[in-house]
């Protein structure tokens, strides 16, 4: 499980420490920080979306879906080992955002899947993504398009240079 509880103050400090280009969106109890995706090759059908979702609310919320003008549809995926092979599968019921906790979407774990990309995702651009939360409603973030190697280093999930 990639859900971990943390103090909101810590998450806010992390968001404040990232460069201006890193997107952080606050809507109600929810803060979505460091939203990014990877550049894709021409013809590549799908792309991933990664971010940290923090809740300062006393009640749990749930990420239940999303949409993007860049893709035919948006799914919430999990990744797990299946007979030695990494497989992803959609989570039709979405993912919980714990009360005063954090939901982490990152390579190799939970992620957003942009299915049916309408054009390749270009390095240095941003991709709008609207997330749908059970309690918090719709929140639009901008995924920063990073290099293919981004986020693959050990423990390097949130480093932006
Ligand atoms: Cu996926």
Short mmCIF file of N, CA and C and ligand atoms in Angstrom, two decimals:
data_model
loop_
_atom_site.label_atom_id
_atom_site.label_comp_id
_atom_site.label_asym_id
_atom_site.label_seq_id
_atom_site.Cartn_x
_atom_site.Cartn_y
_atom_site.Cartn_z
N UNK A 1 0.84 -1.20 0.00
CA UNK A 1 0.00 0.00 0.00
C UNK A 1 0.87 1.24 0.00
N UNK A 2 0.47 2.21 -0.76
CA UNK A 2 1.23 3.44 -0.82
C UNK A 2 0.55 4.58 -0.07
N UNK A 3 -0.49 4.24 0.65
CA UNK A 3 -1.16 5.28 1.41
C UNK A 3 -0.44 5.44 2.74
N UNK A 4 -0.01 6.62 3.02
CA UNK A 4 0.64 6.85 4.30
C UNK A 4 0.09 8.12 4.93
N UNK A 5 0.02 8.07 6.23
CA UNK A 5 -0.47 9.24 6.95
C UNK A 5 0.69 10.17 7.23
N UNK A 6 0.41 11.44 7.17
CA UNK A 6 1.45 12.40 7.47
C UNK A 6 0.80 13.65 8.00
N UNK A 7 1.60 14.50 8.60
CA UNK A 7 1.06 15.77 9.06
C UNK A 7 0.97 16.72 7.87
N UNK A 8 -0.15 17.44 7.83
CA UNK A 8 -0.37 18.36 6.72
C UNK A 8 0.73 19.40 6.66
N UNK A 9 1.18 19.83 7.81
CA UNK A 9 2.24 20.85 7.85
C UNK A 9 3.45 20.38 7.06
N UNK A 10 3.78 19.11 7.18
CA UNK A 10 4.92 18.57 6.45
C UNK A 10 4.70 18.62 4.96
N UNK A 11 3.48 18.30 4.53
CA UNK A 11 3.16 18.31 3.11
C UNK A 11 3.20 19.72 2.57
N UNK A 12 2.72 20.67 3.36
CA UNK A 12 2.72 22.06 2.91
C UNK A 12 4.15 22.58 2.79
N UNK A 13 4.98 22.17 3.74
CA UNK A 13 6.38 22.58 3.69
C UNK A 13 7.05 22.01 2.44
N UNK A 14 6.71 20.76 2.11
CA UNK A 14 7.26 20.12 0.91
C UNK A 14 6.82 20.88 -0.33
N UNK A 15 5.53 21.23 -0.39
CA UNK A 15 5.01 21.95 -1.54
C UNK A 15 5.68 23.31 -1.68
N UNK A 16 5.90 23.96 -0.53
CA UNK A 16 6.49 25.30 -0.56
C UNK A 16 7.95 25.24 -1.01
N UNK A 17 8.59 24.09 -0.78
CA UNK A 17 10.01 23.99 -1.10
C UNK A 17 10.25 23.68 -2.57
N UNK A 18 9.19 23.29 -3.30
CA UNK A 18 9.38 22.95 -4.70
C UNK A 18 9.35 24.23 -5.54
N UNK A 19 10.01 24.20 -6.70
CA UNK A 19 10.05 25.40 -7.54
C UNK A 19 8.66 25.82 -8.01
N UNK A 20 8.58 27.04 -8.46
CA UNK A 20 7.30 27.62 -8.89
C UNK A 20 6.67 26.79 -10.00
N UNK A 21 7.49 26.18 -10.85
CA UNK A 21 6.97 25.43 -11.98
C UNK A 21 6.19 24.19 -11.53
N UNK A 22 6.53 23.67 -10.35
CA UNK A 22 5.80 22.50 -9.84
C UNK A 22 4.42 22.96 -9.41
N UNK A 23 3.40 22.26 -9.89
CA UNK A 23 2.04 22.70 -9.63
C UNK A 23 1.55 22.24 -8.27
N UNK A 24 0.93 23.14 -7.56
CA UNK A 24 0.27 22.78 -6.32
C UNK A 24 -1.08 23.47 -6.30
N UNK A 25 -2.14 22.67 -6.22
CA UNK A 25 -3.49 23.21 -6.27
C UNK A 25 -4.20 22.88 -4.98
N UNK A 26 -4.80 23.89 -4.35
CA UNK A 26 -5.56 23.65 -3.12
C UNK A 26 -7.03 23.92 -3.39
N UNK A 27 -7.87 22.95 -3.04
CA UNK A 27 -9.31 23.11 -3.20
C UNK A 27 -9.99 22.48 -2.00
N UNK A 28 -10.58 23.34 -1.14
CA UNK A 28 -11.20 22.83 0.08
C UNK A 28 -10.16 22.17 0.97
N UNK A 29 -10.42 20.94 1.36
CA UNK A 29 -9.51 20.20 2.24
C UNK A 29 -8.35 19.57 1.48
N UNK A 30 -8.43 19.59 0.15
CA UNK A 30 -7.46 18.84 -0.65
C UNK A 30 -6.36 19.72 -1.22
N UNK A 31 -5.14 19.22 -1.15
CA UNK A 31 -4.02 19.88 -1.82
C UNK A 31 -3.37 18.86 -2.73
N UNK A 32 -3.20 19.23 -3.99
CA UNK A 32 -2.57 18.33 -4.95
C UNK A 32 -1.27 18.97 -5.40
N UNK A 33 -0.18 18.26 -5.11
CA UNK A 33 1.15 18.81 -5.35
C UNK A 33 1.94 17.93 -6.29
N UNK A 34 2.91 18.55 -6.94
CA UNK A 34 3.87 17.86 -7.78
C UNK A 34 3.18 16.92 -8.77
N UNK A 35 2.25 17.49 -9.53
CA UNK A 35 1.54 16.70 -10.54
C UNK A 35 2.39 16.65 -11.81
N UNK A 36 2.67 15.43 -12.27
CA UNK A 36 3.51 15.33 -13.46
C UNK A 36 3.17 14.10 -14.27
N UNK A 37 3.65 14.10 -15.50
CA UNK A 37 3.52 12.96 -16.39
C UNK A 37 4.83 12.83 -17.14
N UNK A 38 4.92 11.82 -17.99
CA UNK A 38 6.15 11.64 -18.77
C UNK A 38 5.89 11.93 -20.23
N UNK A 39 6.91 12.44 -20.90
CA UNK A 39 6.79 12.64 -22.34
C UNK A 39 6.53 11.29 -23.01
N UNK A 40 5.81 11.30 -24.12
CA UNK A 40 5.51 10.04 -24.81
C UNK A 40 6.01 10.10 -26.25
N UNK A 41 6.26 8.92 -26.81
CA UNK A 41 6.70 8.80 -28.19
C UNK A 41 5.48 8.89 -29.11
N UNK A 42 5.71 9.33 -30.37
CA UNK A 42 4.59 9.35 -31.31
C UNK A 42 3.96 7.96 -31.42
N UNK A 43 2.67 7.89 -31.40
CA UNK A 43 1.98 6.61 -31.52
C UNK A 43 1.74 5.92 -30.19
N UNK A 44 2.38 6.39 -29.14
CA UNK A 44 2.16 5.79 -27.82
C UNK A 44 0.73 6.09 -27.37
N UNK A 45 0.03 5.04 -26.99
CA UNK A 45 -1.40 5.18 -26.75
C UNK A 45 -1.74 5.81 -25.40
N UNK A 46 -0.92 5.49 -24.39
CA UNK A 46 -1.29 5.88 -23.03
C UNK A 46 -0.16 6.61 -22.32
N UNK A 47 -0.52 7.38 -21.31
CA UNK A 47 0.46 8.05 -20.47
C UNK A 47 0.07 7.93 -19.01
N UNK A 48 1.04 8.12 -18.12
CA UNK A 48 0.78 8.01 -16.69
C UNK A 48 0.69 9.39 -16.05
N UNK A 49 -0.01 9.46 -14.94
CA UNK A 49 -0.10 10.72 -14.19
C UNK A 49 0.24 10.47 -12.73
N UNK A 50 1.09 11.33 -12.18
CA UNK A 50 1.60 11.11 -10.82
C UNK A 50 1.48 12.40 -10.01
N UNK A 51 1.22 12.26 -8.72
CA UNK A 51 1.04 13.44 -7.87
C UNK A 51 0.88 13.00 -6.42
N UNK A 52 0.92 13.99 -5.55
CA UNK A 52 0.65 13.74 -4.13
C UNK A 52 -0.62 14.48 -3.75
N UNK A 53 -1.59 13.75 -3.21
CA UNK A 53 -2.85 14.33 -2.79
C UNK A 53 -2.90 14.30 -1.27
N UNK A 54 -3.03 15.47 -0.68
CA UNK A 54 -3.05 15.59 0.78
C UNK A 54 -4.40 16.12 1.22
N UNK A 55 -4.93 15.56 2.29
CA UNK A 55 -6.19 16.07 2.83
C UNK A 55 -5.96 16.63 4.22
N UNK A 56 -6.51 17.83 4.46
CA UNK A 56 -6.45 18.42 5.80
C UNK A 56 -7.79 18.23 6.51
N UNK A 57 -8.71 17.51 5.86
CA UNK A 57 -10.06 17.35 6.39
C UNK A 57 -10.15 16.23 7.42
N UNK A 58 -11.18 16.30 8.24
CA UNK A 58 -11.39 15.30 9.28
C UNK A 58 -12.11 14.06 8.77
N UNK A 59 -12.58 14.09 7.52
CA UNK A 59 -13.25 12.93 6.94
C UNK A 59 -12.51 12.47 5.70
N UNK A 60 -12.46 11.16 5.52
CA UNK A 60 -11.77 10.61 4.35
C UNK A 60 -12.50 11.02 3.07
N UNK A 61 -11.75 11.14 2.01
CA UNK A 61 -12.34 11.41 0.70
C UNK A 61 -11.94 10.26 -0.22
N UNK A 62 -12.39 10.33 -1.45
CA UNK A 62 -12.07 9.26 -2.38
C UNK A 62 -11.89 9.85 -3.77
N UNK A 63 -10.76 9.50 -4.38
CA UNK A 63 -10.53 9.85 -5.78
C UNK A 63 -11.28 8.82 -6.62
N UNK A 64 -12.29 9.27 -7.37
CA UNK A 64 -13.15 8.30 -8.05
C UNK A 64 -13.04 8.35 -9.58
N UNK A 65 -12.37 9.35 -10.13
CA UNK A 65 -12.26 9.39 -11.57
C UNK A 65 -11.61 10.66 -12.04
N UNK A 66 -11.62 10.84 -13.35
CA UNK A 66 -11.02 12.04 -13.91
C UNK A 66 -11.25 12.14 -15.39
N UNK A 67 -10.80 13.26 -15.94
CA UNK A 67 -10.89 13.45 -17.39
C UNK A 67 -9.80 14.42 -17.81
N UNK A 68 -9.44 14.35 -19.08
CA UNK A 68 -8.43 15.25 -19.62
C UNK A 68 -8.71 15.49 -21.09
N UNK A 69 -8.55 16.73 -21.54
CA UNK A 69 -8.72 16.99 -22.97
C UNK A 69 -7.65 16.30 -23.81
N UNK A 70 -6.57 15.83 -23.15
CA UNK A 70 -5.47 15.21 -23.89
C UNK A 70 -5.69 13.73 -24.17
N UNK A 71 -6.69 13.14 -23.53
CA UNK A 71 -6.90 11.69 -23.64
C UNK A 71 -8.37 11.35 -23.82
N UNK A 72 -8.61 10.19 -24.44
CA UNK A 72 -9.98 9.75 -24.65
C UNK A 72 -10.68 9.49 -23.31
N UNK A 73 -9.92 8.90 -22.37
CA UNK A 73 -10.48 8.73 -21.03
C UNK A 73 -9.37 8.59 -20.00
N UNK A 74 -9.78 8.71 -18.75
CA UNK A 74 -8.83 8.68 -17.64
C UNK A 74 -9.23 7.56 -16.68
N UNK A 75 -8.25 6.75 -16.29
CA UNK A 75 -8.52 5.68 -15.33
C UNK A 75 -7.58 5.81 -14.13
N UNK A 76 -8.00 5.20 -13.03
CA UNK A 76 -7.15 5.13 -11.84
C UNK A 76 -6.61 3.70 -11.79
N UNK A 77 -5.28 3.57 -11.75
CA UNK A 77 -4.65 2.24 -11.84
C UNK A 77 -3.83 1.91 -10.61
N UNK A 78 -3.69 0.62 -10.39
CA UNK A 78 -2.71 0.13 -9.43
C UNK A 78 -1.72 -0.74 -10.18
N UNK A 79 -0.53 -0.91 -9.62
CA UNK A 79 0.48 -1.73 -10.24
C UNK A 79 0.92 -2.76 -9.22
N UNK A 80 1.01 -4.01 -9.64
CA UNK A 80 1.44 -5.03 -8.69
C UNK A 80 2.16 -6.15 -9.43
N UNK A 81 2.91 -6.94 -8.68
CA UNK A 81 3.62 -8.06 -9.26
C UNK A 81 2.66 -9.23 -9.42
N UNK A 82 2.70 -9.84 -10.61
CA UNK A 82 1.85 -10.99 -10.88
C UNK A 82 2.72 -12.02 -11.58
N UNK A 83 3.14 -13.03 -10.85
CA UNK A 83 4.02 -14.05 -11.40
C UNK A 83 5.32 -13.47 -11.94
N UNK A 84 5.88 -12.50 -11.23
CA UNK A 84 7.15 -11.90 -11.62
C UNK A 84 7.02 -10.82 -12.68
N UNK A 85 5.82 -10.52 -13.08
CA UNK A 85 5.61 -9.47 -14.09
C UNK A 85 4.81 -8.33 -13.46
N UNK A 86 5.26 -7.11 -13.71
CA UNK A 86 4.53 -5.95 -13.22
C UNK A 86 3.29 -5.75 -14.09
N UNK A 87 2.15 -5.74 -13.46
CA UNK A 87 0.91 -5.55 -14.20
C UNK A 87 0.14 -4.40 -13.60
N UNK A 88 -0.57 -3.65 -14.47
CA UNK A 88 -1.46 -2.64 -13.94
C UNK A 88 -2.89 -3.04 -14.21
N UNK A 89 -3.73 -2.61 -13.31
CA UNK A 89 -5.14 -2.84 -13.54
C UNK A 89 -5.94 -1.65 -13.01
N UNK A 90 -7.07 -1.38 -13.66
CA UNK A 90 -7.90 -0.26 -13.23
C UNK A 90 -8.57 -0.52 -11.88
N UNK A 91 -8.76 0.53 -11.14
CA UNK A 91 -9.48 0.47 -9.87
C UNK A 91 -10.82 1.20 -10.07
N UNK A 92 -11.88 0.45 -10.39
CA UNK A 92 -13.16 1.09 -10.70
C UNK A 92 -13.73 1.87 -9.53
N UNK A 93 -13.37 1.50 -8.30
CA UNK A 93 -13.87 2.21 -7.12
C UNK A 93 -12.94 3.33 -6.67
N UNK A 94 -11.86 3.52 -7.40
CA UNK A 94 -10.94 4.61 -7.09
C UNK A 94 -10.07 4.32 -5.89
N UNK A 95 -9.57 5.39 -5.29
CA UNK A 95 -8.61 5.28 -4.20
C UNK A 95 -9.00 6.20 -3.05
N UNK A 96 -8.80 5.73 -1.83
CA UNK A 96 -9.12 6.53 -0.65
C UNK A 96 -8.05 7.59 -0.41
N UNK A 97 -8.51 8.77 -0.03
CA UNK A 97 -7.62 9.80 0.51
C UNK A 97 -7.94 9.87 2.00
N UNK A 98 -7.03 9.37 2.86
CA UNK A 98 -7.34 9.30 4.29
C UNK A 98 -7.56 10.69 4.89
N UNK A 99 -8.39 10.75 5.93
CA UNK A 99 -8.57 11.99 6.67
C UNK A 99 -7.22 12.42 7.23
N UNK A 100 -6.90 13.68 7.05
CA UNK A 100 -5.60 14.24 7.49
C UNK A 100 -4.46 13.32 7.06
N UNK A 101 -4.56 12.84 5.86
CA UNK A 101 -3.55 11.91 5.37
C UNK A 101 -3.17 12.23 3.93
N UNK A 102 -2.60 11.24 3.29
CA UNK A 102 -1.98 11.49 2.01
C UNK A 102 -2.14 10.28 1.09
N UNK A 103 -2.41 10.56 -0.16
CA UNK A 103 -2.44 9.53 -1.19
C UNK A 103 -1.35 9.86 -2.20
N UNK A 104 -0.48 8.91 -2.42
CA UNK A 104 0.66 9.14 -3.29
C UNK A 104 0.47 8.37 -4.59
N UNK A 105 0.53 9.08 -5.71
CA UNK A 105 0.48 8.42 -7.02
C UNK A 105 1.88 8.54 -7.61
N UNK A 106 2.51 7.39 -7.86
CA UNK A 106 3.90 7.45 -8.32
C UNK A 106 4.23 6.24 -9.19
N UNK A 107 5.31 6.34 -9.98
CA UNK A 107 5.69 5.23 -10.84
C UNK A 107 5.87 3.94 -10.04
N UNK A 108 5.33 2.85 -10.54
CA UNK A 108 5.43 1.56 -9.86
C UNK A 108 4.33 1.32 -8.84
N UNK A 109 3.50 2.33 -8.61
CA UNK A 109 2.42 2.19 -7.64
C UNK A 109 1.12 2.71 -8.23
N UNK A 110 0.29 3.26 -7.37
CA UNK A 110 -0.95 3.86 -7.86
C UNK A 110 -0.62 4.97 -8.84
N UNK A 111 -1.42 5.09 -9.88
CA UNK A 111 -1.21 6.18 -10.84
C UNK A 111 -2.49 6.47 -11.60
N UNK A 112 -2.48 7.61 -12.26
CA UNK A 112 -3.54 7.98 -13.18
C UNK A 112 -3.12 7.49 -14.56
N UNK A 113 -4.05 6.93 -15.31
CA UNK A 113 -3.73 6.50 -16.67
C UNK A 113 -4.51 7.34 -17.66
N UNK A 114 -3.76 8.00 -18.53
CA UNK A 114 -4.38 8.75 -19.62
C UNK A 114 -4.49 7.79 -20.79
N UNK A 115 -5.70 7.35 -21.09
CA UNK A 115 -5.92 6.32 -22.10
C UNK A 115 -6.31 6.97 -23.42
N UNK A 116 -5.62 6.58 -24.48
CA UNK A 116 -5.96 7.11 -25.80
C UNK A 116 -5.52 8.55 -25.97
N UNK A 117 -4.20 8.75 -25.89
CA UNK A 117 -3.66 10.10 -26.05
C UNK A 117 -3.97 10.64 -27.44
N UNK A 118 -4.39 11.90 -27.48
CA UNK A 118 -4.74 12.50 -28.78
C UNK A 118 -3.52 13.01 -29.51
N UNK A 119 -2.44 13.27 -28.78
CA UNK A 119 -1.17 13.72 -29.36
C UNK A 119 -0.07 13.34 -28.37
N UNK A 120 1.19 13.20 -28.86
CA UNK A 120 2.28 12.89 -27.93
C UNK A 120 2.40 13.98 -26.86
N UNK A 121 2.76 13.58 -25.65
CA UNK A 121 2.98 14.53 -24.57
C UNK A 121 4.41 15.07 -24.73
N UNK A 122 4.50 16.39 -24.88
CA UNK A 122 5.80 17.01 -25.19
C UNK A 122 6.47 17.53 -23.94
N UNK A 123 7.77 17.21 -23.84
CA UNK A 123 8.59 17.65 -22.72
C UNK A 123 8.47 19.16 -22.52
N UNK A 124 8.29 19.57 -21.27
CA UNK A 124 8.26 20.99 -20.93
C UNK A 124 6.87 21.62 -21.05
N UNK A 125 5.91 20.88 -21.56
CA UNK A 125 4.55 21.43 -21.64
C UNK A 125 3.76 20.94 -20.43
N UNK A 126 2.52 21.35 -20.32
CA UNK A 126 1.66 20.84 -19.26
C UNK A 126 0.39 20.26 -19.87
N UNK A 127 -0.19 19.31 -19.14
CA UNK A 127 -1.40 18.62 -19.58
C UNK A 127 -2.48 18.83 -18.52
N UNK A 128 -3.61 19.43 -18.89
CA UNK A 128 -4.67 19.60 -17.89
C UNK A 128 -5.31 18.26 -17.54
N UNK A 129 -5.57 18.08 -16.26
CA UNK A 129 -6.23 16.86 -15.78
C UNK A 129 -7.23 17.26 -14.70
N UNK A 130 -8.47 16.88 -14.91
CA UNK A 130 -9.48 17.16 -13.89
C UNK A 130 -9.75 15.88 -13.11
N UNK A 131 -9.50 15.95 -11.80
CA UNK A 131 -9.73 14.81 -10.92
C UNK A 131 -11.10 14.95 -10.29
N UNK A 132 -11.76 13.82 -10.08
CA UNK A 132 -13.07 13.84 -9.44
C UNK A 132 -13.00 13.16 -8.08
N UNK A 133 -13.38 13.90 -7.03
CA UNK A 133 -13.38 13.36 -5.67
C UNK A 133 -14.81 13.23 -5.18
N UNK A 134 -15.06 12.16 -4.40
CA UNK A 134 -16.39 11.92 -3.87
C UNK A 134 -16.91 13.10 -3.06
N UNK A 135 -16.09 13.63 -2.17
CA UNK A 135 -16.51 14.75 -1.34
C UNK A 135 -16.06 16.08 -1.92
N UNK A 136 -14.83 16.12 -2.37
CA UNK A 136 -14.21 17.39 -2.79
C UNK A 136 -14.62 17.88 -4.17
N UNK A 137 -15.32 17.04 -4.94
CA UNK A 137 -15.74 17.46 -6.27
C UNK A 137 -14.61 17.45 -7.28
N UNK A 138 -14.73 18.27 -8.31
CA UNK A 138 -13.76 18.29 -9.39
C UNK A 138 -12.63 19.25 -9.08
N UNK A 139 -11.40 18.80 -9.30
CA UNK A 139 -10.22 19.64 -9.10
C UNK A 139 -9.33 19.48 -10.33
N UNK A 140 -9.01 20.60 -10.97
CA UNK A 140 -8.18 20.54 -12.17
C UNK A 140 -6.73 20.89 -11.82
N UNK A 141 -5.83 20.02 -12.25
CA UNK A 141 -4.40 20.26 -12.05
C UNK A 141 -3.72 20.26 -13.42
N UNK A 142 -2.51 20.78 -13.46
CA UNK A 142 -1.71 20.75 -14.68
C UNK A 142 -0.57 19.77 -14.47
N UNK A 143 -0.55 18.71 -15.27
CA UNK A 143 0.56 17.75 -15.19
C UNK A 143 1.73 18.32 -15.95
N UNK A 144 2.86 18.43 -15.28
CA UNK A 144 4.07 18.91 -15.94
C UNK A 144 4.69 17.72 -16.68
N UNK A 145 4.99 17.90 -17.96
CA UNK A 145 5.55 16.80 -18.75
C UNK A 145 7.05 16.73 -18.52
N UNK A 146 7.49 15.64 -17.90
CA UNK A 146 8.89 15.44 -17.56
C UNK A 146 9.55 14.45 -18.52
N UNK A 147 10.87 14.34 -18.43
CA UNK A 147 11.61 13.39 -19.27
C UNK A 147 11.24 11.95 -18.89
N UNK A 148 11.48 11.03 -19.82
CA UNK A 148 11.12 9.62 -19.61
C UNK A 148 11.84 9.05 -18.39
N UNK A 149 13.05 9.54 -18.11
CA UNK A 149 13.84 9.02 -16.99
C UNK A 149 13.35 9.54 -15.64
N UNK A 150 12.47 10.54 -15.66
CA UNK A 150 12.07 11.19 -14.41
C UNK A 150 11.39 10.21 -13.46
N UNK A 151 11.78 10.28 -12.19
CA UNK A 151 11.11 9.48 -11.17
C UNK A 151 11.54 8.03 -11.13
N UNK A 152 12.58 7.68 -11.88
CA UNK A 152 13.03 6.29 -11.89
C UNK A 152 14.15 6.02 -10.90
N UNK A 153 14.81 7.10 -10.42
CA UNK A 153 15.90 6.95 -9.47
C UNK A 153 15.39 6.46 -8.13
N UNK A 154 16.23 5.78 -7.39
CA UNK A 154 15.82 5.26 -6.09
C UNK A 154 15.41 6.40 -5.17
N UNK A 155 14.21 6.35 -4.72
CA UNK A 155 13.71 7.36 -3.79
C UNK A 155 13.48 8.72 -4.43
N UNK A 156 13.75 8.82 -5.72
CA UNK A 156 13.60 10.11 -6.39
C UNK A 156 12.21 10.18 -7.00
N UNK A 157 11.29 10.70 -6.26
CA UNK A 157 9.93 10.83 -6.77
C UNK A 157 9.58 12.28 -6.97
N UNK A 158 10.11 13.12 -6.12
CA UNK A 158 9.64 14.51 -6.13
C UNK A 158 10.74 15.52 -6.42
N UNK A 159 11.86 15.06 -6.91
CA UNK A 159 12.94 16.02 -7.15
C UNK A 159 12.74 16.72 -8.48
N UNK A 160 12.73 18.03 -8.41
CA UNK A 160 12.65 18.82 -9.65
C UNK A 160 13.87 19.73 -9.68
N UNK A 161 14.51 19.81 -10.84
CA UNK A 161 15.72 20.63 -10.93
C UNK A 161 15.49 21.81 -11.83
CU1 LIG B 1 -1.74 2.26 -15.77
#
